[in-house]
PDB file of N, CA and C in Angstrom:
ATOM      1  N   MET A   1      85.680  34.926 -16.130  1.00 75.00           N
ATOM      2  CA  MET A   1      85.136  33.908 -15.476  1.00 75.00           C
ATOM      3  C   MET A   1      84.053  33.932 -14.416  1.00 75.00           C
ATOM      4  N   ASP A   2      83.228  33.009 -14.688  1.00 95.00           N
ATOM      5  CA  ASP A   2      82.007  33.299 -13.695  1.00 95.00           C
ATOM      6  C   ASP A   2      82.379  32.874 -12.270  1.00 95.00           C
ATOM      7  N   PHE A   3      81.256  32.925 -11.447  1.00 96.00           N
ATOM      8  CA  PHE A   3      81.445  32.271 -10.005  1.00 96.00           C
ATOM      9  C   PHE A   3      81.662  30.562 -10.065  1.00 96.00           C
ATOM     10  N   GLU A   4      80.936  30.023 -10.840  1.00 95.00           N
ATOM     11  CA  GLU A   4      81.050  28.520 -10.774  1.00 95.00           C
ATOM     12  C   GLU A   4      82.445  28.132 -11.334  1.00 95.00           C
ATOM     13  N   GLU A   5      82.928  28.767 -12.379  1.00 96.00           N
ATOM     14  CA  GLU A   5      84.212  28.439 -13.178  1.00 96.00           C
ATOM     15  C   GLU A   5      85.228  28.870 -11.724  1.00 96.00           C
ATOM     16  N   THR A   6      85.209  29.668 -11.096  1.00 97.00           N
ATOM     17  CA  THR A   6      86.183  30.019 -10.312  1.00 97.00           C
ATOM     18  C   THR A   6      86.129  29.027  -8.798  1.00 97.00           C
ATOM     19  N   LEU A   7      84.977  28.623  -8.474  1.00 97.00           N
ATOM     20  CA  LEU A   7      84.789  27.657  -7.564  1.00 97.00           C
ATOM     21  C   LEU A   7      85.751  26.572  -8.011  1.00 97.00           C
ATOM     22  N   LEU A   8      85.395  25.966  -9.231  1.00 97.00           N
ATOM     23  CA  LEU A   8      85.914  24.997  -9.736  1.00 97.00           C
ATOM     24  C   LEU A   8      87.521  25.056  -9.782  1.00 97.00           C
ATOM     25  N   LYS A   9      88.019  26.354 -10.324  1.00 97.00           N
ATOM     26  CA  LYS A   9      89.375  26.488 -10.298  1.00 97.00           C
ATOM     27  C   LYS A   9      90.020  26.393  -9.152  1.00 97.00           C
ATOM     28  N   PHE A  10      89.395  26.877  -7.983  1.00 97.00           N
ATOM     29  CA  PHE A  10      90.217  26.691  -6.638  1.00 97.00           C
ATOM     30  C   PHE A  10      89.774  25.266  -5.990  1.00 97.00           C
ATOM     31  N   GLY A  11      89.102  24.303  -6.599  1.00 97.00           N
ATOM     32  CA  GLY A  11      88.809  23.233  -5.950  1.00 97.00           C
ATOM     33  C   GLY A  11      87.635  23.127  -5.071  1.00 97.00           C
ATOM     34  N   PHE A  12      86.839  23.986  -5.053  1.00 98.00           N
ATOM     35  CA  PHE A  12      85.498  24.033  -4.299  1.00 98.00           C
ATOM     36  C   PHE A  12      84.694  22.700  -4.671  1.00 98.00           C
ATOM     37  N   HIS A  13      84.281  22.310  -3.336  1.00 97.00           N
ATOM     38  CA  HIS A  13      83.330  21.246  -3.547  1.00 97.00           C
ATOM     39  C   HIS A  13      82.174  21.517  -2.473  1.00 97.00           C
ATOM     40  N   LEU A  14      80.944  20.795  -2.562  1.00 94.00           N
ATOM     41  CA  LEU A  14      79.928  20.926  -1.755  1.00 94.00           C
ATOM     42  C   LEU A  14      80.489  20.210  -0.378  1.00 94.00           C
ATOM     43  N   ALA A  15      80.435  20.878   0.894  1.00 93.00           N
ATOM     44  CA  ALA A  15      80.780  20.562   2.078  1.00 93.00           C
ATOM     45  C   ALA A  15      79.897  19.658   2.454  1.00 93.00           C
ATOM     46  N   THR A  16      80.262  18.769   3.528  1.00 86.00           N
ATOM     47  CA  THR A  16      79.496  17.628   3.918  1.00 86.00           C
ATOM     48  C   THR A  16      78.807  18.293   5.506  1.00 86.00           C
ATOM     49  N   GLY A  17      77.860  17.861   5.915  1.00 82.00           N
ATOM     50  CA  GLY A  17      77.452  18.505   7.078  1.00 82.00           C
ATOM     51  C   GLY A  17      76.179  19.098   6.971  1.00 82.00           C
ATOM     52  N   ARG A  18      75.483  19.485   8.009  1.00 80.00           N
ATOM     53  CA  ARG A  18      74.323  20.500   7.908  1.00 80.00           C
ATOM     54  C   ARG A  18      74.697  21.549   7.443  1.00 80.00           C
ATOM     55  N   THR A  19      73.742  22.135   6.613  1.00 80.00           N
ATOM     56  CA  THR A  19      73.728  23.588   6.226  1.00 80.00           C
ATOM     57  C   THR A  19      72.539  24.400   6.309  1.00 80.00           C
ATOM     58  N   PRO A  20      72.581  25.617   6.573  1.00 83.00           N
ATOM     59  CA  PRO A  20      71.149  26.376   6.836  1.00 83.00           C
ATOM     60  C   PRO A  20      70.312  26.327   5.486  1.00 83.00           C
ATOM     61  N   LYS A  21      69.323  26.514   5.460  1.00 88.00           N
ATOM     62  CA  LYS A  21      68.437  26.652   4.479  1.00 88.00           C
ATOM     63  C   LYS A  21      68.514  28.107   3.701  1.00 88.00           C
ATOM     64  N   GLY A  22      68.551  27.908   2.404  1.00 90.00           N
ATOM     65  CA  GLY A  22      69.001  28.786   1.343  1.00 90.00           C
ATOM     66  C   GLY A  22      70.345  29.285   1.310  1.00 90.00           C
ATOM     67  N   VAL A  23      71.402  28.441   1.660  1.00 95.00           N
ATOM     68  CA  VAL A  23      72.924  28.717   1.783  1.00 95.00           C
ATOM     69  C   VAL A  23      73.497  27.205   1.151  1.00 95.00           C
ATOM     70  N   GLN A  24      74.328  27.477   0.216  1.00 95.00           N
ATOM     71  CA  GLN A  24      75.234  26.404  -0.270  1.00 95.00           C
ATOM     72  C   GLN A  24      76.255  26.477   0.416  1.00 95.00           C
ATOM     73  N   VAL A  25      76.823  25.464   0.916  1.00 96.00           N
ATOM     74  CA  VAL A  25      78.385  25.643   1.654  1.00 96.00           C
ATOM     75  C   VAL A  25      79.131  24.865   0.830  1.00 96.00           C
ATOM     76  N   LEU A  26      80.520  25.261   0.190  1.00 97.00           N
ATOM     77  CA  LEU A  26      81.442  24.799  -0.239  1.00 97.00           C
ATOM     78  C   LEU A  26      82.939  25.042   0.072  1.00 97.00           C
ATOM     79  N   ALA A  27      83.749  24.041   0.153  1.00 97.00           N
ATOM     80  CA  ALA A  27      84.714  23.889   0.724  1.00 97.00           C
ATOM     81  C   ALA A  27      86.122  23.634  -0.229  1.00 97.00           C
ATOM     82  N   ALA A  28      87.167  24.162   0.020  1.00 97.00           N
ATOM     83  CA  ALA A  28      88.528  23.683  -0.703  1.00 97.00           C
ATOM     84  C   ALA A  28      89.615  23.533   0.121  1.00 97.00           C
ATOM     85  N   GLU A  29      90.286  22.482   0.030  1.00 97.00           N
ATOM     86  CA  GLU A  29      91.393  22.191   0.802  1.00 97.00           C
ATOM     87  C   GLU A  29      92.795  22.570  -0.009  1.00 97.00           C
ATOM     88  N   PRO A  30      93.172  23.697  -0.172  1.00 96.00           N
ATOM     89  CA  PRO A  30      94.503  23.721  -0.811  1.00 96.00           C
ATOM     90  C   PRO A  30      95.756  22.921  -0.414  1.00 96.00           C
ATOM     91  N   ASN A  31      95.985  22.798   0.886  1.00 96.00           N
ATOM     92  CA  ASN A  31      97.051  21.868   1.351  1.00 96.00           C
ATOM     93  C   ASN A  31      96.422  21.171   2.508  1.00 96.00           C
ATOM     94  N   PRO A  32      96.901  20.372   3.272  1.00 95.00           N
ATOM     95  CA  PRO A  32      96.350  19.560   4.373  1.00 95.00           C
ATOM     96  C   PRO A  32      95.861  20.169   5.466  1.00 95.00           C
ATOM     97  N   PHE A  33      96.417  21.620   5.744  1.00 95.00           N
ATOM     98  CA  PHE A  33      96.119  22.243   6.845  1.00 95.00           C
ATOM     99  C   PHE A  33      95.311  23.566   6.647  1.00 95.00           C
ATOM    100  N   LEU A  34      94.933  23.968   5.357  1.00 97.00           N
ATOM    101  CA  LEU A  34      94.449  24.958   5.088  1.00 97.00           C
ATOM    102  C   LEU A  34      92.810  24.681   4.457  1.00 97.00           C
ATOM    103  N   THR A  35      91.807  25.257   5.013  1.00 97.00           N
ATOM    104  CA  THR A  35      90.370  24.936   4.252  1.00 97.00           C
ATOM    105  C   THR A  35      89.895  26.431   3.829  1.00 97.00           C
ATOM    106  N   TYR A  36      89.440  26.520   2.807  1.00 98.00           N
ATOM    107  CA  TYR A  36      88.603  27.750   2.366  1.00 98.00           C
ATOM    108  C   TYR A  36      87.232  27.182   2.271  1.00 98.00           C
ATOM    109  N   THR A  37      86.531  28.374   2.837  1.00 97.00           N
ATOM    110  CA  THR A  37      84.697  27.862   2.906  1.00 97.00           C
ATOM    111  C   THR A  37      83.939  29.115   2.098  1.00 97.00           C
ATOM    112  N   VAL A  38      83.251  28.827   1.228  1.00 98.00           N
ATOM    113  CA  VAL A  38      82.252  29.533   0.626  1.00 98.00           C
ATOM    114  C   VAL A  38      80.771  29.384   0.745  1.00 98.00           C
ATOM    115  N   GLN A  39      80.257  30.660   1.755  1.00 97.00           N
ATOM    116  CA  GLN A  39      78.691  30.103   1.652  1.00 97.00           C
ATOM    117  C   GLN A  39      78.176  31.040   0.590  1.00 97.00           C
ATOM    118  N   ALA A  40      77.451  30.284  -0.381  1.00 97.00           N
ATOM    119  CA  ALA A  40      76.554  31.008  -1.435  1.00 97.00           C
ATOM    120  C   ALA A  40      74.921  31.142  -1.077  1.00 97.00           C
ATOM    121  N   PHE A  41      74.468  32.390  -0.955  1.00 97.00           N
ATOM    122  CA  PHE A  41      73.408  32.697  -0.288  1.00 97.00           C
ATOM    123  C   PHE A  41      72.296  32.850  -1.410  1.00 97.00           C
ATOM    124  N   ASP A  42      71.065  32.396  -1.051  1.00 95.00           N
ATOM    125  CA  ASP A  42      69.851  32.338  -2.264  1.00 95.00           C
ATOM    126  C   ASP A  42      69.887  34.076  -2.812  1.00 95.00           C
ATOM    127  N   ASP A  43      70.210  34.913  -2.014  1.00 96.00           N
ATOM    128  CA  ASP A  43      70.234  36.389  -2.548  1.00 96.00           C
ATOM    129  C   ASP A  43      71.153  36.756  -3.477  1.00 96.00           C
ATOM    130  N   GLY A  44      72.151  35.698  -3.816  1.00 96.00           N
ATOM    131  CA  GLY A  44      73.263  36.132  -4.685  1.00 96.00           C
ATOM    132  C   GLY A  44      74.601  36.697  -4.061  1.00 96.00           C
ATOM    133  N   SER A  45      74.527  36.916  -2.793  1.00 97.00           N
ATOM    134  CA  SER A  45      75.688  37.229  -2.140  1.00 97.00           C
ATOM    135  C   SER A  45      76.674  35.796  -1.696  1.00 97.00           C
ATOM    136  N   ALA A  46      77.565  36.111  -1.258  1.00 98.00           N
ATOM    137  CA  ALA A  46      78.621  35.210  -0.913  1.00 98.00           C
ATOM    138  C   ALA A  46      79.453  35.553   0.218  1.00 98.00           C
ATOM    139  N   LEU A  47      79.837  34.549   1.093  1.00 97.00           N
ATOM    140  CA  LEU A  47      80.705  34.851   2.195  1.00 97.00           C
ATOM    141  C   LEU A  47      81.860  33.766   2.123  1.00 97.00           C
ATOM    142  N   PHE A  48      83.219  34.423   2.205  1.00 98.00           N
ATOM    143  CA  PHE A  48      84.392  33.683   1.995  1.00 98.00           C
ATOM    144  C   PHE A  48      85.135  33.680   3.314  1.00 98.00           C
ATOM    145  N   THR A  49      85.443  32.540   3.589  1.00 97.00           N
ATOM    146  CA  THR A  49      86.559  32.527   4.830  1.00 97.00           C
ATOM    147  C   THR A  49      87.702  31.412   4.840  1.00 97.00           C
ATOM    148  N   TRP A  50      88.782  31.427   5.460  1.00 97.00           N
ATOM    149  CA  TRP A  50      89.502  30.236   5.715  1.00 97.00           C
ATOM    150  C   TRP A  50      89.859  30.039   7.065  1.00 97.00           C
ATOM    151  N   GLU A  51      90.601  28.638   7.090  1.00 97.00           N
ATOM    152  CA  GLU A  51      91.126  28.429   8.595  1.00 97.00           C
ATOM    153  C   GLU A  51      92.188  27.687   8.376  1.00 97.00           C
ATOM    154  N   PHE A  52      93.062  27.778   9.158  1.00 95.00           N
ATOM    155  CA  PHE A  52      94.403  27.050   8.932  1.00 95.00           C
ATOM    156  C   PHE A  52      94.528  26.230  10.403  1.00 95.00           C
ATOM    157  N   ALA A  53      94.909  24.869  10.303  1.00 93.00           N
ATOM    158  CA  ALA A  53      94.973  24.133  11.497  1.00 93.00           C
ATOM    159  C   ALA A  53      96.603  24.216  12.008  1.00 93.00           C
ATOM    160  N   VAL A  54      96.884  25.284  12.597  1.00 91.00           N
ATOM    161  CA  VAL A  54      97.838  26.018  13.055  1.00 91.00           C
ATOM    162  C   VAL A  54      98.608  24.693  13.748  1.00 91.00           C
ATOM    163  N   GLY A  55      97.940  24.355  14.789  1.00 90.00           N
ATOM    164  CA  GLY A  55      98.521  23.356  15.891  1.00 90.00           C
ATOM    165  C   GLY A  55      99.210  21.713  14.855  1.00 90.00           C
ATOM    166  N   GLU A  56      98.274  21.353  14.025  1.00 90.00           N
ATOM    167  CA  GLU A  56      98.660  20.393  13.283  1.00 90.00           C
ATOM    168  C   GLU A  56      99.937  20.578  12.359  1.00 90.00           C
ATOM    169  N   TYR A  57     100.032  21.711  11.584  1.00 92.00           N
ATOM    170  CA  TYR A  57     101.138  22.181  10.941  1.00 92.00           C
ATOM    171  C   TYR A  57     102.432  22.436  11.915  1.00 92.00           C
ATOM    172  N   LEU A  58     102.334  23.007  13.104  1.00 91.00           N
ATOM    173  CA  LEU A  58     103.574  23.135  13.783  1.00 91.00           C
ATOM    174  C   LEU A  58     104.050  21.726  14.451  1.00 91.00           C
ATOM    175  N   ARG A  59     102.944  20.927  14.459  1.00 89.00           N
ATOM    176  CA  ARG A  59     103.346  19.492  14.814  1.00 89.00           C
ATOM    177  C   ARG A  59     104.451  18.799  13.909  1.00 89.00           C
ATOM    178  N   THR A  60     104.269  18.865  12.690  1.00 92.00           N
ATOM    179  CA  THR A  60     104.721  18.534  11.487  1.00 92.00           C
ATOM    180  C   THR A  60     106.428  19.228  11.422  1.00 92.00           C
ATOM    181  N   LYS A  61     106.493  20.387  12.193  1.00 92.00           N
ATOM    182  CA  LYS A  61     107.740  21.043  12.306  1.00 92.00           C
ATOM    183  C   LYS A  61     108.435  20.652  13.473  1.00 92.00           C
ATOM    184  N   GLY A  62     107.865  19.801  14.423  1.00 92.00           N
ATOM    185  CA  GLY A  62     108.471  19.347  15.692  1.00 92.00           C
ATOM    186  C   GLY A  62     108.281  20.686  16.825  1.00 92.00           C
ATOM    187  N   ILE A  63     107.237  21.710  16.776  1.00 90.00           N
ATOM    188  CA  ILE A  63     106.967  22.626  17.387  1.00 90.00           C
ATOM    189  C   ILE A  63     105.661  22.504  18.084  1.00 90.00           C
ATOM    190  N   GLN A  64     105.623  22.409  19.399  1.00 88.00           N
ATOM    191  CA  GLN A  64     104.324  22.397  20.162  1.00 88.00           C
ATOM    192  C   GLN A  64     103.575  23.594  20.375  1.00 88.00           C
ATOM    193  N   PHE A  65     102.375  23.852  20.182  1.00 81.00           N
ATOM    194  CA  PHE A  65     101.590  24.970  20.371  1.00 81.00           C
ATOM    195  C   PHE A  65     100.840  24.847  21.531  1.00 81.00           C
ATOM    196  N   GLY A  66     100.899  25.754  22.600  1.00 81.00           N
ATOM    197  CA  GLY A  66     100.047  25.622  23.611  1.00 81.00           C
ATOM    198  C   GLY A  66     100.213  24.471  24.369  1.00 81.00           C
ATOM    199  N   SER A  67      98.807  23.613  24.740  1.00 79.00           N
ATOM    200  CA  SER A  67      98.735  22.486  25.439  1.00 79.00           C
ATOM    201  C   SER A  67      98.782  21.300  24.460  1.00 79.00           C
ATOM    202  N   ASP A  68      99.220  21.643  23.346  1.00 73.00           N
ATOM    203  CA  ASP A  68      99.445  20.640  22.152  1.00 73.00           C
ATOM    204  C   ASP A  68      98.081  19.932  21.907  1.00 73.00           C
ATOM    205  N   GLU A  69      96.774  20.462  22.306  1.00 75.00           N
ATOM    206  CA  GLU A  69      95.550  20.064  21.934  1.00 75.00           C
ATOM    207  C   GLU A  69      95.253  20.630  20.427  1.00 75.00           C
ATOM    208  N   THR A  70      95.583  19.734  19.449  1.00 70.00           N
ATOM    209  CA  THR A  70      95.506  20.577  18.082  1.00 70.00           C
ATOM    210  C   THR A  70      94.264  20.474  17.483  1.00 70.00           C
ATOM    211  N   LEU A  71      93.349  19.714  18.033  1.00 71.00           N
ATOM    212  CA  LEU A  71      92.139  19.913  17.453  1.00 71.00           C
ATOM    213  C   LEU A  71      91.277  21.245  17.512  1.00 71.00           C
ATOM    214  N   ASN A  72      91.685  21.846  18.408  1.00 75.00           N
ATOM    215  CA  ASN A  72      90.937  23.284  18.599  1.00 75.00           C
ATOM    216  C   ASN A  72      92.078  24.412  18.303  1.00 75.00           C
ATOM    217  N   GLN A  73      93.083  24.047  17.607  1.00 86.00           N
ATOM    218  CA  GLN A  73      93.869  25.274  17.503  1.00 86.00           C
ATOM    219  C   GLN A  73      94.313  25.682  15.907  1.00 86.00           C
ATOM    220  N   PHE A  74      93.102  26.596  15.516  1.00 90.00           N
ATOM    221  CA  PHE A  74      93.043  26.983  14.348  1.00 90.00           C
ATOM    222  C   PHE A  74      93.233  28.618  14.227  1.00 90.00           C
ATOM    223  N   MET A  75      93.971  29.144  13.054  1.00 93.00           N
ATOM    224  CA  MET A  75      93.661  30.523  12.993  1.00 93.00           C
ATOM    225  C   MET A  75      92.947  30.923  11.777  1.00 93.00           C
ATOM    226  N   PHE A  76      92.037  32.031  11.719  1.00 94.00           N
ATOM    227  CA  PHE A  76      91.296  32.375  10.769  1.00 94.00           C
ATOM    228  C   PHE A  76      91.354  33.933  10.758  1.00 94.00           C
ATOM    229  N   PRO A  77      90.881  34.264  10.007  1.00 96.00           N
ATOM    230  CA  PRO A  77      90.686  35.847   9.684  1.00 96.00           C
ATOM    231  C   PRO A  77      89.725  36.710  10.661  1.00 96.00           C
ATOM    232  N   ARG A  78      89.872  37.709  11.227  1.00 95.00           N
ATOM    233  CA  ARG A  78      89.113  38.520  12.066  1.00 95.00           C
ATOM    234  C   ARG A  78      87.903  38.849  11.365  1.00 95.00           C
ATOM    235  N   GLU A  79      87.824  39.012  10.119  1.00 96.00           N
ATOM    236  CA  GLU A  79      86.761  39.289   9.574  1.00 96.00           C
ATOM    237  C   GLU A  79      86.586  38.629   8.049  1.00 96.00           C
ATOM    238  N   ASP A  80      85.546  37.823   8.036  1.00 97.00           N
ATOM    239  CA  ASP A  80      85.188  37.073   6.778  1.00 97.00           C
ATOM    240  C   ASP A  80      85.066  38.124   5.591  1.00 97.00           C
ATOM    241  N   ALA A  81      85.077  37.762   4.493  1.00 97.00           N
ATOM    242  CA  ALA A  81      84.865  38.628   3.120  1.00 97.00           C
ATOM    243  C   ALA A  81      83.165  38.381   2.525  1.00 97.00           C
ATOM    244  N   ARG A  82      82.623  39.485   2.387  1.00 98.00           N
ATOM    245  CA  ARG A  82      81.137  39.297   1.858  1.00 98.00           C
ATOM    246  C   ARG A  82      81.225  39.922   0.549  1.00 98.00           C
ATOM    247  N   GLY A  83      80.741  39.245  -0.341  1.00 97.00           N
ATOM    248  CA  GLY A  83      80.569  40.107  -1.622  1.00 97.00           C
ATOM    249  C   GLY A  83      79.318  39.262  -2.327  1.00 97.00           C
ATOM    250  N   PRO A  84      79.611  39.727  -3.843  1.00 97.00           N
ATOM    251  CA  PRO A  84      78.666  39.073  -4.698  1.00 97.00           C
ATOM    252  C   PRO A  84      79.029  37.673  -5.502  1.00 97.00           C
ATOM    253  N   GLN A  85      78.190  36.864  -5.639  1.00 97.00           N
ATOM    254  CA  GLN A  85      78.617  35.529  -6.272  1.00 97.00           C
ATOM    255  C   GLN A  85      79.069  35.736  -7.729  1.00 97.00           C
ATOM    256  N   ASP A  86      80.381  36.302  -7.603  1.00 97.00           N
ATOM    257  CA  ASP A  86      81.297  36.656  -8.921  1.00 97.00           C
ATOM    258  C   ASP A  86      82.569  36.193  -9.047  1.00 97.00           C
ATOM    259  N   GLY A  87      83.146  35.657 -10.072  1.00 97.00           N
ATOM    260  CA  GLY A  87      84.241  34.980 -10.016  1.00 97.00           C
ATOM    261  C   GLY A  87      85.349  36.049  -9.610  1.00 97.00           C
ATOM    262  N   ALA A  88      85.397  37.187 -10.339  1.00 97.00           N
ATOM    263  CA  ALA A  88      86.509  38.018 -10.006  1.00 97.00           C
ATOM    264  C   ALA A  88      86.522  38.323  -8.265  1.00 97.00           C
ATOM    265  N   TRP A  89      85.539  38.604  -7.831  1.00 98.00           N
ATOM    266  CA  TRP A  89      85.461  38.663  -6.308  1.00 98.00           C
ATOM    267  C   TRP A  89      85.864  37.690  -5.766  1.00 98.00           C
ATOM    268  N   LEU A  90      85.692  36.216  -5.978  1.00 98.00           N
ATOM    269  CA  LEU A  90      86.080  35.285  -5.313  1.00 98.00           C
ATOM    270  C   LEU A  90      87.592  35.014  -5.398  1.00 98.00           C
ATOM    271  N   ALA A  91      88.083  35.030  -6.815  1.00 97.00           N
ATOM    272  CA  ALA A  91      89.507  35.255  -6.620  1.00 97.00           C
ATOM    273  C   ALA A  91      90.280  36.204  -6.020  1.00 97.00           C
ATOM    274  N   GLU A  92      89.642  37.534  -5.931  1.00 98.00           N
ATOM    275  CA  GLU A  92      90.156  38.382  -5.112  1.00 98.00           C
ATOM    276  C   GLU A  92      90.234  37.992  -3.964  1.00 98.00           C
ATOM    277  N   ALA A  93      89.220  37.500  -3.205  1.00 98.00           N
ATOM    278  CA  ALA A  93      89.125  37.140  -1.765  1.00 98.00           C
ATOM    279  C   ALA A  93      90.139  36.118  -1.314  1.00 98.00           C
ATOM    280  N   VAL A  94      90.366  35.197  -2.277  1.00 98.00           N
ATOM    281  CA  VAL A  94      91.414  33.960  -2.117  1.00 98.00           C
ATOM    282  C   VAL A  94      92.746  34.542  -2.314  1.00 98.00           C
ATOM    283  N   GLY A  95      92.986  35.664  -3.114  1.00 97.00           N
ATOM    284  CA  GLY A  95      94.121  36.309  -3.282  1.00 97.00           C
ATOM    285  C   GLY A  95      94.661  36.804  -1.917  1.00 97.00           C
ATOM    286  N   ARG A  96      93.675  37.521  -1.382  1.00 97.00           N
ATOM    287  CA  ARG A  96      93.763  38.276  -0.039  1.00 97.00           C
ATOM    288  C   ARG A  96      94.141  37.284   0.854  1.00 97.00           C
ATOM    289  N   ALA A  97      93.495  36.226   1.070  1.00 97.00           N
ATOM    290  CA  ALA A  97      93.803  35.254   2.009  1.00 97.00           C
ATOM    291  C   ALA A  97      95.259  34.686   1.892  1.00 97.00           C
ATOM    292  N   GLN A  98      95.633  34.289   0.596  1.00 96.00           N
ATOM    293  CA  GLN A  98      96.907  33.733   0.141  1.00 96.00           C
ATOM    294  C   GLN A  98      98.110  34.989   0.764  1.00 96.00           C
ATOM    295  N   ALA A  99      98.003  36.225   0.488  1.00 95.00           N
ATOM    296  CA  ALA A  99      98.785  37.194   0.709  1.00 95.00           C
ATOM    297  C   ALA A  99      98.861  37.450   2.320  1.00 95.00           C
ATOM    298  N   GLN A 100      97.809  37.151   3.016  1.00 94.00           N
ATOM    299  CA  GLN A 100      97.685  37.201   4.542  1.00 94.00           C
ATOM    300  C   GLN A 100      98.439  36.291   4.905  1.00 94.00           C
ATOM    301  N   LEU A 101      98.197  34.943   4.596  1.00 94.00           N
ATOM    302  CA  LEU A 101      99.099  33.792   5.144  1.00 94.00           C
ATOM    303  C   LEU A 101     100.321  33.914   5.097  1.00 94.00           C
ATOM    304  N   ALA A 102     100.740  34.380   3.578  1.00 93.00           N
ATOM    305  CA  ALA A 102     102.373  34.552   3.225  1.00 93.00           C
ATOM    306  C   ALA A 102     102.748  35.534   3.963  1.00 93.00           C
ATOM    307  N   SER A 103     102.046  36.377   4.633  1.00 92.00           N
ATOM    308  CA  SER A 103     102.859  37.504   5.495  1.00 92.00           C
ATOM    309  C   SER A 103     103.159  37.111   6.942  1.00 92.00           C
ATOM    310  N   VAL A 104     103.075  35.917   7.165  1.00 90.00           N
ATOM    311  CA  VAL A 104     103.028  35.560   8.373  1.00 90.00           C
ATOM    312  C   VAL A 104     104.543  34.934   8.515  1.00 90.00           C
ATOM    313  N   ARG A 105     105.338  35.552   9.275  1.00 85.00           N
ATOM    314  CA  ARG A 105     106.626  35.251   9.418  1.00 85.00           C
ATOM    315  C   ARG A 105     107.201  35.110  11.092  1.00 85.00           C
ATOM    316  N   PHE A 106     107.294  33.966  11.454  1.00 81.00           N
ATOM    317  CA  PHE A 106     107.546  33.703  12.861  1.00 81.00           C
ATOM    318  C   PHE A 106     108.797  34.211  13.158  1.00 81.00           C
ATOM    319  N   ASP A 107     109.866  33.956  12.292  1.00 85.00           N
ATOM    320  CA  ASP A 107     111.346  34.501  12.546  1.00 85.00           C
ATOM    321  C   ASP A 107     111.568  35.880  12.294  1.00 85.00           C
ATOM    322  N   HIS A 108     110.689  36.832  11.824  1.00 84.00           N
ATOM    323  CA  HIS A 108     110.800  38.122  11.667  1.00 84.00           C
ATOM    324  C   HIS A 108     109.286  38.581  11.975  1.00 84.00           C
ATOM    325  N   PRO A 109     108.592  38.749  13.272  1.00 84.00           N
ATOM    326  CA  PRO A 109     107.491  39.114  12.946  1.00 84.00           C
ATOM    327  C   PRO A 109     106.967  40.694  12.848  1.00 84.00           C
ATOM    328  N   GLU A 110     108.197  41.556  12.887  1.00 82.00           N
ATOM    329  CA  GLU A 110     108.314  42.845  12.461  1.00 82.00           C
ATOM    330  C   GLU A 110     108.106  43.249  11.348  1.00 82.00           C
ATOM    331  N   GLN A 111     108.370  42.153  10.352  1.00 73.00           N
ATOM    332  CA  GLN A 111     108.606  42.416   8.771  1.00 73.00           C
ATOM    333  C   GLN A 111     107.047  42.016   8.127  1.00 73.00           C
ATOM    334  N   SER A 112     106.025  41.756   8.980  1.00 58.00           N
ATOM    335  CA  SER A 112     104.824  41.659   8.597  1.00 58.00           C
ATOM    336  C   SER A 112     103.998  42.691   7.696  1.00 58.00           C
TER     337      SER A 112
END
């Protein structure tokens, strides 16, 4: 599967807003709280990251997070993934993100 097919498979679309010259920014929203972002550079490399609206999500569970200012309460990886514009690489990056998110256990934090 090539890069474009993988982008379509995960539901990526052109992101709105300003983008730097030489960069195509794409986003996918697998659920109402999670956003994946890919920056595809003219040199053939790509950057993958994600963000999760943790404040908004916890609000749906009746839990307040911090001061309850949900607009700025996101979690995201400490390091973004950089690699080639390759379908296998992108699928692996998404898989790692899914595994990282699935490992978060508030009820058993030691089991991460």
